[in-house]
Coordinates of C-alpha atoms and ligand atoms in Angstrom, one line a residue:
X1 CA -21.0 17.9 -16.8
X2 CA -22.1 14.3 -17.3
X3 CA -21.5 11.9 -14.4
X4 CA -19.3 8.9 -14.3
X5 CA -20.8 6.1 -16.5
X6 CA -21.3 3.6 -13.8
X7 CA -23.8 0.8 -14.5
X8 CA -26.6 -0.1 -12.1
X9 CA -26.9 -3.6 -10.7
X10 CA -30.1 -4.2 -12.6
X11 CA -28.4 -3.4 -15.9
X12 CA -25.5 -5.9 -15.4
X13 CA -27.5 -8.7 -13.6
X14 CA -27.9 -12.1 -15.2
X15 CA -25.5 -11.1 -18.0
X16 CA -22.3 -12.9 -19.0
X17 CA -18.9 -11.3 -19.3
X18 CA -15.6 -12.7 -20.5
X19 CA -13.7 -11.2 -17.5
X20 CA -15.1 -10.1 -14.2
X21 CA -12.9 -8.1 -11.9
X22 CA -13.9 -7.9 -8.2
X23 CA -12.7 -4.7 -6.6
X24 CA -12.1 -1.5 -8.5
X25 CA -9.3 -0.4 -6.3
X26 CA -5.6 0.3 -7.0
X27 CA -5.1 -3.0 -9.0
X28 CA -8.7 -3.4 -10.3
X29 CA -8.7 -0.2 -12.3
X30 CA -5.4 -1.0 -14.0
X31 CA -6.6 -4.5 -14.9
X32 CA -10.0 -3.3 -16.2
X33 CA -8.2 -0.8 -18.5
X34 CA -5.7 -3.3 -19.8
X35 CA -8.2 -6.1 -20.5
X36 CA -10.6 -3.9 -22.3
X37 CA -8.2 -1.9 -24.5
X38 CA -8.6 -3.9 -27.6
X39 CA -12.4 -4.2 -27.6
X40 CA -12.3 -7.9 -28.0
X41 CA -13.3 -9.0 -24.5
X42 CA -16.3 -8.0 -22.5
X43 CA -15.1 -6.8 -19.1
X44 CA -17.1 -6.1 -15.9
X45 CA -15.5 -4.3 -13.0
X46 CA -17.4 -4.4 -9.7
X47 CA -16.5 -2.0 -6.9
X48 CA -18.1 -1.8 -3.5
X49 CA -17.6 1.9 -2.9
X50 CA -18.7 4.9 -4.9
X51 CA -17.1 7.0 -7.6
X52 CA -15.4 9.9 -5.8
X53 CA -14.2 12.8 -7.8
X54 CA -14.6 15.9 -5.6
X55 CA -12.2 18.8 -5.7
X56 CA -10.9 17.7 -2.3
X57 CA -10.2 14.2 -3.5
X58 CA -7.7 15.6 -6.0
X59 CA -5.7 17.9 -3.7
X60 CA -2.8 15.8 -2.6
X61 CA -2.5 16.8 1.1
X62 CA -6.3 17.1 1.8
X63 CA -7.1 13.8 0.1
X64 CA -4.5 12.0 2.3
X65 CA -6.4 12.8 5.4
X66 CA -8.3 9.5 5.8
X67 CA -9.6 10.7 9.2
X68 CA -11.8 13.3 7.5
X69 CA -15.5 12.3 7.5
X70 CA -15.6 12.7 3.7
X71 CA -12.7 10.4 3.0
X72 CA -13.7 7.2 1.2
X73 CA -12.0 5.2 3.9
X74 CA -13.2 2.2 5.9
X75 CA -11.7 1.7 9.3
X76 CA -12.0 -1.1 11.9
X77 CA -9.9 -2.6 14.7
X78 CA -7.7 -5.6 14.5
X79 CA -8.2 -8.3 17.1
X80 CA -6.2 -7.8 20.4
X81 CA -2.5 -8.4 19.5
X82 CA -0.5 -10.4 22.0
X83 CA 2.8 -8.9 20.7
X84 CA 1.5 -5.5 21.8
X85 CA 0.2 -6.6 25.2
X86 CA -3.3 -7.1 23.9
X87 CA -3.7 -3.7 22.3
X88 CA -5.7 -3.6 19.0
X89 CA -4.6 -1.5 16.1
X90 CA -6.8 0.6 13.7
X91 CA -6.9 -0.8 10.1
X92 CA -7.6 1.6 7.2
X93 CA -8.3 1.1 3.6
X94 CA -10.0 2.7 0.6
X95 CA -13.6 2.0 -0.4
X96 CA -14.2 3.8 -3.7
X97 CA -13.3 3.4 -7.3
X98 CA -9.5 3.7 -7.1
X99 CA -9.6 2.0 -3.7
X100 CA -6.7 2.8 -1.4
X101 CA -4.9 4.8 -4.2
X102 CA -7.6 7.5 -3.5
X103 CA -6.4 8.2 0.1
X104 CA -3.0 6.8 0.6
X105 CA 0.1 8.9 1.3
X106 CA 1.0 9.1 -2.4
X107 CA 4.5 7.6 -2.2
X108 CA 5.6 5.8 -5.3
X109 CA 8.2 3.3 -4.4
X110 CA 9.1 0.0 -6.1
X111 CA 11.6 -1.6 -3.6
X112 CA 15.0 -2.6 -4.7
X113 CA 15.8 -5.1 -7.6
X114 CA 17.0 -7.6 -4.9
X115 CA 13.4 -7.8 -3.7
X116 CA 12.2 -9.4 -6.9
X117 CA 15.4 -11.4 -7.4
X118 CA 14.6 -12.9 -4.0
X119 CA 11.2 -13.9 -5.3
X120 CA 12.8 -15.5 -8.3
X121 CA 15.5 -17.4 -6.3
X122 CA 12.7 -18.7 -4.1
X123 CA 11.0 -20.3 -7.1
X124 CA 8.7 -17.6 -8.5
X125 CA 9.4 -18.0 -12.2
X126 CA 9.1 -14.8 -14.2
X127 CA 9.2 -12.4 -11.2
X128 CA 12.9 -11.5 -11.1
X129 CA 14.0 -7.8 -11.6
X130 CA 14.8 -8.5 -15.2
X131 CA 11.1 -9.5 -15.7
X132 CA 9.4 -6.8 -13.7
X133 CA 11.4 -3.7 -14.3
X134 CA 9.8 -3.1 -17.7
X135 CA 6.4 -3.7 -16.2
X136 CA 6.9 -0.9 -13.6
X137 CA 8.1 1.2 -16.5
X138 CA 5.0 0.5 -18.6
X139 CA 2.5 1.9 -16.1
X140 CA 4.2 5.1 -15.1
X141 CA 4.7 8.5 -16.5
X142 CA 7.6 9.7 -14.5
X143 CA 7.6 13.5 -14.7
X144 CA 10.9 14.1 -12.8
X145 CA 13.4 11.5 -14.0
X146 CA 11.9 10.7 -17.4
X147 CA 14.6 9.3 -19.5
X148 CA 16.6 7.9 -16.6
X149 CA 17.2 4.2 -16.9
X150 CA 14.2 2.1 -15.9
X151 CA 11.8 5.1 -15.6
X152 CA 8.8 5.2 -17.9
X153 CA 7.4 8.2 -19.6
X154 CA 4.5 6.7 -21.7
X155 CA 2.3 5.1 -19.0
X156 CA -0.9 6.7 -17.7
X157 CA 0.1 6.8 -14.0
X158 CA 2.0 10.0 -13.3
X159 CA 4.4 10.6 -10.5
X160 CA 7.0 13.2 -9.6
X161 CA 9.5 14.3 -7.0
X162 CA 8.7 17.7 -5.6
X163 CA 12.1 19.2 -4.8
X164 CA 11.0 22.0 -2.5
X165 CA 11.1 21.1 1.2
X166 CA 8.6 23.2 3.1
X167 CA 9.3 22.1 6.7
X168 CA 12.5 23.1 8.4
X169 CA 12.9 19.9 10.5
X170 CA 12.7 17.8 7.3
X171 CA 15.5 19.8 5.8
X172 CA 17.5 19.7 9.0
X173 CA 17.1 15.9 9.1
X174 CA 18.3 15.3 5.6
X175 CA 21.3 17.5 6.4
X176 CA 21.9 15.5 9.6
X177 CA 21.7 12.2 7.7
X178 CA 24.3 13.4 5.2
X179 CA 26.6 14.4 8.0
X180 CA 26.2 10.9 9.5
X181 CA 27.5 9.2 6.3
X182 CA 24.0 8.6 4.8
X183 CA 24.2 10.0 1.3
X184 CA 21.3 11.3 -0.8
X185 CA 20.1 8.7 -3.3
X186 CA 17.7 9.0 -6.1
X187 CA 14.2 7.6 -5.4
X188 CA 13.6 4.3 -7.3
X189 CA 16.9 4.3 -8.9
X190 CA 17.6 0.5 -9.4
X191 CA 21.3 1.0 -9.1
X192 CA 21.3 3.3 -6.0
X193 CA 23.0 1.8 -3.0
X194 CA 20.9 0.4 -0.1
X195 CA 22.1 3.2 2.2
X196 CA 20.6 6.6 1.6
X197 CA 18.1 9.3 2.2
X198 CA 15.8 10.3 -0.6
X199 CA 13.3 12.9 -1.7
X200 CA 10.3 10.7 -2.5
X201 CA 8.5 10.2 -5.8
X202 CA 4.7 10.8 -5.3
X203 CA 1.7 10.0 -7.5
X204 CA 1.0 13.6 -8.2
X205 CA 0.3 14.7 -11.8
X206 CA 1.3 17.6 -13.9
X207 CA -1.6 19.7 -12.5
X208 CA -0.6 18.8 -8.9
X209 CA -3.6 16.6 -8.5
X210 CA -3.5 13.2 -6.8
X211 CA -3.0 10.6 -9.6
X212 CA -5.0 7.6 -8.3
X213 CA -5.5 4.5 -10.5
X214 CA -9.1 5.4 -11.3
X215 CA -8.2 8.8 -12.7
X216 CA -5.1 7.5 -14.4
X217 CA -6.4 4.2 -16.0
X218 CA -10.2 4.5 -16.0
X219 CA -11.1 8.2 -16.5
X220 CA -14.7 8.9 -17.6
X221 CA -13.5 9.4 -21.2
X222 CA -12.2 5.9 -21.4
X223 CA -15.2 4.2 -19.7
X224 CA -17.7 6.1 -21.8
X225 CA -16.0 5.2 -25.0
X226 CA -15.4 1.5 -24.5
X227 CA -18.6 -0.4 -25.2
X228 CA -17.0 -3.7 -24.0
X229 CA -16.2 -2.3 -20.5
X230 CA -18.8 -2.0 -17.7
X231 CA -18.1 -0.5 -14.4
X232 CA -20.5 -1.0 -11.6
X233 CA -20.0 0.8 -8.2
X234 CA -21.8 0.5 -4.9
X235 CA -22.0 -3.3 -5.4
X236 CA -20.6 -5.9 -3.0
X237 CA -19.6 -9.3 -4.3
X238 CA -20.9 -11.7 -1.6
X239 CA -19.5 -15.0 -2.9
X240 CA -18.1 -16.7 -5.9
X241 CA -20.2 -19.2 -7.9
X242 CA -17.9 -22.3 -8.1
X243 CA -18.9 -25.6 -9.6
X244 CA -17.3 -28.9 -10.5
X245 CA -16.2 -28.9 -14.1
X246 CA -18.1 -32.1 -14.7
X247 CA -20.2 -34.4 -12.4
X248 CA -17.4 -37.0 -12.4
X249 CA -14.5 -34.8 -11.4
X250 CA -13.5 -32.9 -8.3
X251 CA -11.9 -30.2 -10.5
X252 CA -13.6 -26.8 -9.8
X253 CA -14.2 -23.9 -12.0
X254 CA -15.6 -20.4 -11.2
X255 CA -18.6 -19.7 -13.4
X256 CA -19.9 -16.4 -12.0
X257 CA -20.6 -14.6 -8.8
X258 CA -23.3 -13.3 -6.4
X259 CA -23.6 -9.7 -5.6
X260 CA -25.8 -7.2 -3.8
X261 CA -26.3 -3.5 -3.5
X262 CA -23.7 -2.5 -0.8
X263 CA -26.3 -0.6 1.2
X264 CA -29.2 -3.0 0.7
X265 CA -28.9 -6.7 1.3
X266 CA -32.5 -7.5 0.3
X267 CA -32.0 -8.3 -3.3
X268 CA -29.4 -10.7 -4.7
X269 CA -28.0 -10.6 -8.2
X270 CA -25.9 -13.0 -10.2
X271 CA -23.5 -12.4 -13.1
X272 CA -21.9 -15.2 -15.2
X273 CA -18.3 -15.4 -16.4
X274 CA -17.1 -16.9 -19.6
X275 CA -13.4 -16.8 -19.2
X276 CA -12.0 -15.8 -15.8
X277 CA -12.8 -13.9 -12.6
X278 CA -9.9 -11.9 -11.1
X279 CA -10.0 -10.9 -7.5
X280 CA -8.6 -7.4 -6.8
X281 CA -10.4 -6.7 -3.5
X282 CA -7.2 -6.0 -1.6
X283 CA -5.3 -8.2 1.0
X284 CA -8.3 -8.1 3.3
X285 CA -11.3 -8.2 0.9
X286 CA -9.8 -10.9 -1.4
X287 CA -9.1 -13.5 1.3
X288 CA -12.5 -12.7 3.0
X289 CA -14.3 -13.4 -0.3
X290 CA -12.5 -16.7 -0.9
X291 CA -13.3 -17.8 2.6
X292 CA -17.0 -16.8 2.2
X293 CA -17.0 -18.9 -1.1
X294 CA -15.7 -22.0 0.6
X295 CA -12.1 -21.7 -0.5
X296 CA -9.7 -21.8 2.5
X297 CA -8.7 -23.9 5.6
X298 CA -11.2 -26.6 6.1
X299 CA -11.3 -26.4 9.9
X300 CA -12.1 -22.7 9.9
X301 CA -14.8 -22.9 7.3
X302 CA -16.5 -25.9 9.0
X303 CA -16.7 -24.0 12.3
X304 CA -18.7 -21.3 10.5
X305 CA -20.9 -23.8 8.6
X306 CA -19.5 -22.7 5.2
X307 CA -19.4 -25.7 2.8
X308 CA -15.8 -26.4 1.9
X309 CA -15.3 -26.5 -1.8
X310 CA -11.5 -26.4 -1.8
X311 CA -9.4 -26.9 1.2
X312 CA -6.7 -24.3 0.8
X313 CA -4.9 -23.6 4.1
X314 CA -2.9 -20.7 2.8
X315 CA -5.9 -18.4 2.4
X316 CA -5.6 -15.7 5.0
X317 CA -2.8 -17.6 6.8
X318 CA -0.1 -15.0 6.3
X319 CA -1.3 -11.4 7.0
X320 CA 1.6 -9.0 7.0
X321 CA 2.0 -5.3 7.6
X322 CA 5.1 -3.1 8.1
X323 CA 5.5 -2.3 11.8
X324 CA 5.8 1.4 12.6
X325 CA 6.8 3.1 15.8
X326 CA 6.6 6.9 16.0
X327 CA 8.9 9.1 18.1
X328 CA 7.2 12.5 18.5
X329 CA 8.6 15.9 19.2
X330 CA 7.1 19.3 19.7
X331 CA 8.2 21.9 17.1
X332 CA 7.1 25.5 16.4
X333 CA 3.7 25.2 14.8
X334 CA 4.9 27.0 11.6
X335 CA 7.2 24.0 11.0
X336 CA 4.4 21.4 10.9
X337 CA 1.3 20.5 8.9
X338 CA -0.7 21.3 12.1
X339 CA -0.3 25.0 11.1
X340 CA -3.2 24.5 8.7
X341 CA -5.4 23.8 11.7
X342 CA -3.8 26.3 14.1
X343 CA -3.3 29.3 11.8
X344 CA -6.4 30.0 9.7
X345 CA -4.8 32.9 7.8
X346 CA -1.8 30.7 6.7
X347 CA -4.3 28.0 5.7
X348 CA -6.2 30.4 3.5
X349 CA -2.9 31.6 2.0
X350 CA -1.9 28.0 1.2
X351 CA -5.3 27.4 -0.3
X352 CA -4.9 30.4 -2.6
X353 CA -1.4 29.4 -3.5
X354 CA -2.5 26.0 -4.5
X355 CA -5.4 27.3 -6.5
X356 CA -3.7 30.2 -8.3
X357 CA 0.0 29.3 -8.5
X358 CA -0.3 25.9 -10.3
X359 CA -0.6 23.7 -7.2
X360 CA 2.3 25.4 -5.3
X361 CA 2.7 25.1 -1.5
X362 CA 1.9 22.6 1.2
X363 CA -1.4 21.4 -0.3
X364 CA 0.2 20.2 -3.5
X365 CA 2.5 17.8 -1.7
X366 CA 2.4 14.6 0.1
X367 CA 2.8 14.4 3.9
X368 CA 6.0 12.4 3.7
X369 CA 8.6 14.2 1.7
X370 CA 11.8 12.4 2.6
X371 CA 13.0 9.2 4.3
X372 CA 16.0 7.1 5.1
X373 CA 15.8 3.5 3.9
X374 CA 18.7 1.1 4.7
X375 CA 19.7 -2.3 5.7
X376 CA 20.0 -2.3 9.5
X377 CA 23.3 -4.3 9.5
X378 CA 25.0 -1.2 8.0
X379 CA 24.4 0.5 11.4
X380 CA 26.3 -0.4 14.6
X381 CA 24.5 -1.0 17.9
X382 CA 24.3 2.7 18.6
X383 CA 22.5 3.6 15.3
X384 CA 25.7 5.0 13.7
X385 CA 26.7 4.0 10.1
X386 CA 29.4 1.3 10.4
X387 CA 32.9 2.6 9.7
X388 CA 33.9 -0.2 7.2
X389 CA 31.3 -1.2 4.7
X390 CA 32.2 -3.4 1.8
X391 CA 30.8 -2.2 -1.6
X392 CA 29.1 -5.5 -2.1
X393 CA 26.9 -4.8 1.0
X394 CA 25.4 -1.8 -0.8
X395 CA 24.5 -3.6 -4.0
X396 CA 20.7 -3.3 -4.3
X397 CA 20.4 -6.2 -6.8
X398 CA 21.4 -8.8 -4.2
X399 CA 18.6 -10.5 -2.4
X400 CA 20.4 -10.5 0.9
X401 CA 20.8 -6.7 0.8
X402 CA 17.1 -5.8 0.8
X403 CA 16.7 -2.8 3.2
X404 CA 14.9 -3.7 6.4
X405 CA 14.3 -0.4 8.0
X406 CA 12.9 3.0 7.0
X407 CA 12.8 6.2 9.0
X408 CA 10.2 8.5 7.7
X409 CA 10.3 12.2 8.4
X410 CA 6.8 13.4 9.1
X411 CA 6.0 17.0 9.9
X412 CA 2.8 16.0 11.7
X413 CA 1.5 13.7 14.4
X414 CA 0.6 10.5 12.5
X415 CA -1.1 8.8 15.5
X416 CA -4.6 9.2 16.8
X417 CA -3.2 10.3 20.2
X418 CA -4.4 13.7 21.4
X419 CA -1.9 16.0 23.1
X420 CA -2.8 19.2 24.9
X421 CA -1.9 22.3 22.9
X422 CA -1.0 20.4 19.7
X423 CA -2.2 22.3 16.6
X424 CA -2.7 25.4 18.8
X425 CA 0.4 26.2 20.7
X426 CA 2.8 24.0 18.9
X427 CA 3.1 21.4 16.0
X428 CA 4.5 17.9 15.9
X429 CA 7.4 16.4 14.1
X430 CA 7.8 12.6 14.1
X431 CA 10.2 10.0 13.1
X432 CA 8.2 7.0 11.9
X433 CA 10.6 4.1 12.5
X434 CA 9.5 1.1 10.4
X435 CA 10.5 -2.5 10.0
X436 CA 10.3 -3.2 6.3
X437 CA 11.0 -6.9 6.4
X438 CA 9.1 -8.1 9.5
X439 CA 9.3 -11.7 10.5
X440 CA 6.1 -11.3 12.4
X441 CA 2.9 -12.2 10.6
X442 CA -0.7 -12.9 11.6
X443 CA -3.8 -14.2 9.9
X444 CA -7.2 -13.2 8.6
X445 CA -10.3 -15.2 9.6
X446 CA -14.0 -14.6 9.2
X447 CA -16.0 -13.4 12.2
X448 CA -19.1 -14.9 10.6
X449 CA -20.5 -15.9 7.2
X450 CA -22.0 -12.4 6.8
X451 CA -20.0 -10.6 4.0
X452 CA -20.7 -7.2 5.5
X453 CA -19.1 -8.1 8.8
X454 CA -15.4 -7.1 9.1
X455 CA -13.2 -10.1 9.3
X456 CA -10.9 -10.9 12.3
X457 CA -7.5 -9.4 11.4
X458 CA -4.6 -10.5 13.5
X459 CA -1.7 -8.4 12.2
X460 CA 0.8 -10.4 14.3
X461 CA 2.6 -7.1 15.1
X462 CA 5.8 -7.8 17.0
X463 CA 4.9 -11.4 17.6
X464 CA 8.4 -12.5 16.4
X465 CA 11.1 -11.2 18.8
X466 CA 13.6 -10.9 15.9
X467 CA 11.7 -7.8 14.7
X468 CA 13.0 -5.9 17.8
X469 CA 16.5 -6.0 16.4
X470 CA 16.1 -3.8 13.3
X471 CA 13.5 -1.7 15.2
X472 CA 16.0 -0.8 17.9
X473 CA 18.5 0.3 15.3
X474 CA 15.8 2.4 13.6
X475 CA 14.8 4.0 16.9
X476 CA 18.5 4.7 17.8
X477 CA 19.1 6.2 14.4
X478 CA 16.1 8.5 14.8
X479 CA 17.3 9.6 18.3
X480 CA 20.7 10.3 17.0
X481 CA 19.2 12.5 14.2
X482 CA 17.1 14.3 16.8
X483 CA 20.2 15.1 18.8
X484 CA 21.9 16.5 15.7
X485 CA 18.9 18.8 15.2
X486 CA 19.1 20.0 18.8
X487 CA 22.8 20.6 18.4
X488 CA 22.0 23.1 15.6
X489 CA 19.9 25.0 18.2
X490 CA 16.6 23.9 16.7
X491 CA 13.9 23.9 19.4
X492 CA 12.9 20.2 19.5
X493 CA 11.0 19.2 22.7
X494 CA 10.1 15.7 23.7
X495 CA 6.4 14.7 23.1
X496 CA 6.6 10.9 23.0
X497 CA 10.2 9.7 23.2
X498 CA 11.8 6.7 24.9
X499 CA 13.3 7.5 28.3
X500 CA 16.6 6.0 27.5
X501 CA 18.2 3.8 24.8
X502 CA 18.5 0.5 26.6
X503 CA 17.1 -2.5 24.7
X504 CA 14.4 -3.0 27.4
X505 CA 13.2 0.6 27.3
X506 CA 13.2 0.7 23.5
X507 CA 11.3 -2.6 23.3
X508 CA 8.6 -1.5 25.7
X509 CA 8.3 1.9 23.9
X510 CA 7.8 -0.1 20.7
X511 CA 5.1 -2.3 22.2
X512 CA 3.3 0.7 23.6
X513 CA 3.5 2.8 20.5
X514 CA 3.6 0.5 17.5
X515 CA 1.0 1.3 14.9
X516 CA -0.1 -0.2 11.6
X517 CA 1.5 1.2 8.4
X518 CA -1.7 0.2 6.6
X519 CA 0.3 -2.0 4.3
X520 CA -1.7 -5.2 4.5
X521 CA -0.3 -7.9 2.3
X522 CA 0.5 -11.5 1.5
X523 CA -2.8 -13.1 2.6
X524 CA -3.0 -15.2 -0.6
X525 CA 0.7 -15.7 -1.3
X526 CA 2.2 -16.7 -4.6
X527 CA 3.7 -20.0 -3.8
X528 CA 3.1 -23.7 -4.2
X529 CA 0.2 -25.2 -2.3
X530 CA 2.4 -27.3 0.0
X531 CA 4.1 -24.1 1.1
X532 CA 0.9 -22.4 2.1
X533 CA 0.6 -20.7 -1.3
X534 CA -2.7 -19.7 -2.8
X535 CA -1.8 -18.7 -6.3
X536 CA 0.8 -20.0 -8.8
X537 CA 3.3 -18.0 -10.7
X538 CA 0.7 -16.8 -13.2
X539 CA -1.6 -15.8 -10.3
X540 CA -4.1 -18.7 -10.8
X541 CA -5.8 -19.9 -7.6
X542 CA -4.7 -23.4 -6.8
X543 CA -7.4 -25.9 -7.6
X544 CA -10.0 -23.5 -8.9
X545 CA -10.0 -23.0 -12.7
X546 CA -10.9 -19.6 -14.1
X547 CA -9.9 -17.7 -10.9
X548 CA -6.9 -15.4 -10.4
X549 CA -5.8 -12.9 -7.8
X550 CA -4.0 -9.6 -8.6
X551 CA -3.6 -7.3 -5.7
X552 CA -1.6 -6.9 -2.5
X553 CA -2.6 -10.4 -1.3
X554 CA -0.2 -12.2 -3.6
X555 CA 3.2 -10.9 -2.6
X556 CA 5.2 -13.9 -1.3
X557 CA 6.5 -11.6 1.4
X558 CA 5.7 -8.0 2.1
X559 CA 7.9 -5.9 -0.1
X560 CA 10.4 -3.4 1.6
X561 CA 8.6 -0.4 0.3
X562 CA 5.2 1.4 0.2
X563 CA 2.9 -1.0 -1.7
X564 CA 1.0 0.7 -4.4
X565 CA 3.6 0.6 -7.2
X566 CA 4.2 -3.2 -6.7
X567 CA 0.4 -3.7 -6.6
X568 CA 0.1 -1.9 -10.0
X569 CA 3.0 -4.0 -11.3
X570 CA 1.1 -7.2 -10.3
X571 CA -2.0 -6.0 -12.1
X572 CA -0.1 -5.2 -15.2
X573 CA 1.5 -8.7 -15.1
X574 CA -1.9 -10.4 -14.6
X575 CA -3.2 -8.6 -17.7
X576 CA -0.2 -9.9 -19.7
X577 CA -0.8 -13.5 -18.5
X578 CA -4.5 -13.3 -19.4
X579 CA -4.0 -11.7 -22.8
X580 CA -1.2 -14.0 -23.7
X581 CA -3.3 -17.1 -23.1
X582 CA -6.0 -16.0 -25.7
Ligands
FAD1 C1 -3.7 5.4 4.9 C2 -2.9 4.6 3.9 C3 -1.7 5.2 3.4 C4 -0.9 4.5 2.5 N1 0.1 5.2 1.9 C5 0.8 4.6 0.9 C6 1.7 5.4 0.2 O1 2.0 6.5 0.4 N2 2.4 4.7 -0.9 C7 2.1 3.4 -1.2 O2 2.7 2.9 -2.1 N3 1.2 2.7 -0.5 C8 0.5 3.3 0.5 N4 -0.5 2.6 1.2 C9 -0.7 1.2 0.8 C10 -1.3 1.1 -0.6 O3 -2.1 2.2 -1.0 C11 -2.1 -0.2 -0.7 O4 -1.3 -1.3 -0.3 C12 -2.6 -0.5 -2.1 O5 -3.2 0.6 -2.7 C13 -3.6 -1.7 -2.1 O6 -4.1 -1.9 -3.4 P1 -5.1 -3.1 -3.7 O7 -5.5 -3.0 -5.1 O8 -4.5 -4.4 -3.2 O9 -6.4 -2.8 -2.7 P2 -7.3 -1.5 -2.7 O10 -6.7 -0.4 -3.4 O11 -7.7 -1.4 -1.3 O12 -8.6 -2.0 -3.5 C14 -9.5 -3.0 -3.1 C15 -10.9 -2.5 -3.6 O13 -11.8 -3.6 -3.5 C16 -13.0 -3.2 -3.0 N5 -13.7 -4.4 -2.5 C17 -13.3 -5.1 -1.4 N6 -14.1 -6.1 -1.2 C18 -15.1 -6.1 -2.2 C19 -16.2 -6.9 -2.5 N7 -16.5 -8.0 -1.8 N8 -17.0 -6.5 -3.6 C20 -16.6 -5.5 -4.3 N9 -15.6 -4.7 -4.0 C21 -14.8 -5.0 -3.0 C22 -12.7 -2.1 -2.0 O14 -13.8 -1.3 -1.8 C23 -11.5 -1.4 -2.7 O15 -11.9 -0.4 -3.5 C24 -1.3 3.2 2.1 C25 -2.4 2.6 2.6 C26 -3.2 3.3 3.5 C27 -4.5 2.7 4.0

């Protein structure tokens, strides 16, 4: 079997390409495919990590375990976070062709139409739901609801909803939610109400393999065939080559970039760009690279001795993440994913089921099967659904109805905390209570001018006291659900649970237990320069010609969903902008 046709640094060095894409992650693979389809433009995609295509990387559940030594993940700690009493949080992302889509939790979610209508009403021309719906549709091949309004069946990126719920507490929770007046709603249905529980769409293909953006958009067959497309892996871009357009002007233009072997900093390479460079290095990598290249807040760059080419204060100024707080219970080990560790015979059975029964069983699924997403003002102070709700409050197209909390049902311990007997004597079930529209935000700054040193990431978690309001409601809703489970006789036992439901106890529980949802975003927001924006409505970096950004950095605010589908939508949109301008 021939290996992936990745190009060496020597073979691309000193050459010119029409388009150069930095970062072959979730967005970068989409863009590389779209820009090279017609064979007119020469396209170079540069990815820092390797090509990963092992059997394990395709099995949905196994490939989601980013703590496994073989996972193509990078991890590092945030700076100490004042909102969490000085605790740091672990940050995680993908470092491989396909980026974070190689190891994420597989959820495919677009957020509600109101999300994009809010962008539009805030001035982002061409980003309302009526503009982006068809773009979501274009990328996807929806295997479950194909033919439903707004769902695509012709795109390369497959997703499906697996109807079978394996774990009893998940089933009991969706039953409990229904009994509390939270109805089932269809995942990603643009007309569904903003109050509902859903079985989730997941980027799992027909063969029950993970469908990451490298396998969907840039399979070996495409890259081998397209002579105008070069993919180079294991290469880190260390800075952009930016010059004044002419000697008399202060208008800047990107003309190429500098790069090195990721594991060897001795030799430097350069490639030139004829048309544009597009940054797809993720919300952390993209802002880091701009800062390293002298594009960012003047004061910060000067402190590090980096020559300031363009003073752009918005770069790295608005790092956002969803804030998650897990409540954990002990459950019988057979009712949790921990059974794969604690019960070797069951693990072998699941393995054989996956192999020989067309991906059936636990391994062929995502970790998170179902969730509740809603707007917290639909709950009263005790976490109960309000008695009188006006129909207009449920309309998902309205910007002021965007859901702001999610309760995920996880049949596993999602934290890095160790508990005696877990995965041996018992398993874990957790409610991951998440603030989807945090007011808190932090920043990304360089630790040094060394491109290999991780930047200083301040996630800003719980730095805005207003975030405690939706969080308390999410925690109370989860505790109500847990009571309903106990009332059915189900043996839930406390593992990490708030002692009571007073505001003070819930808030301190949140501070002690909050974790990253790994949804970094908005470090190079799409907005005008005077409002701390970094890119305009066609994703062009303010003040630097020939440079765009298309990844999780550009969201004006973090979307109220898991981020990979909106990231792919942004990449598709960027390809449209570029091809239209030819
Ligand atoms: C553990 C985890 C679980 C998640 N679960 C879900 C989920 O279930 N559903 C969902 O929708 N979202 C999920 N997310 C979030 C989602 O996957 C990401 O937000 C999204 O994939 C980010 O896409 P991106 O293109 O912006 O960045 P990435 O996919 O991270 O791509 C960036 C790429 O750029 C490369 N790169 C960076 N710097 C350089 C450089 N200087 N030179 C060359 N290459 C560089 C990196 O190696 C990487 O491959 C999860 C995230 C994590 C970490």
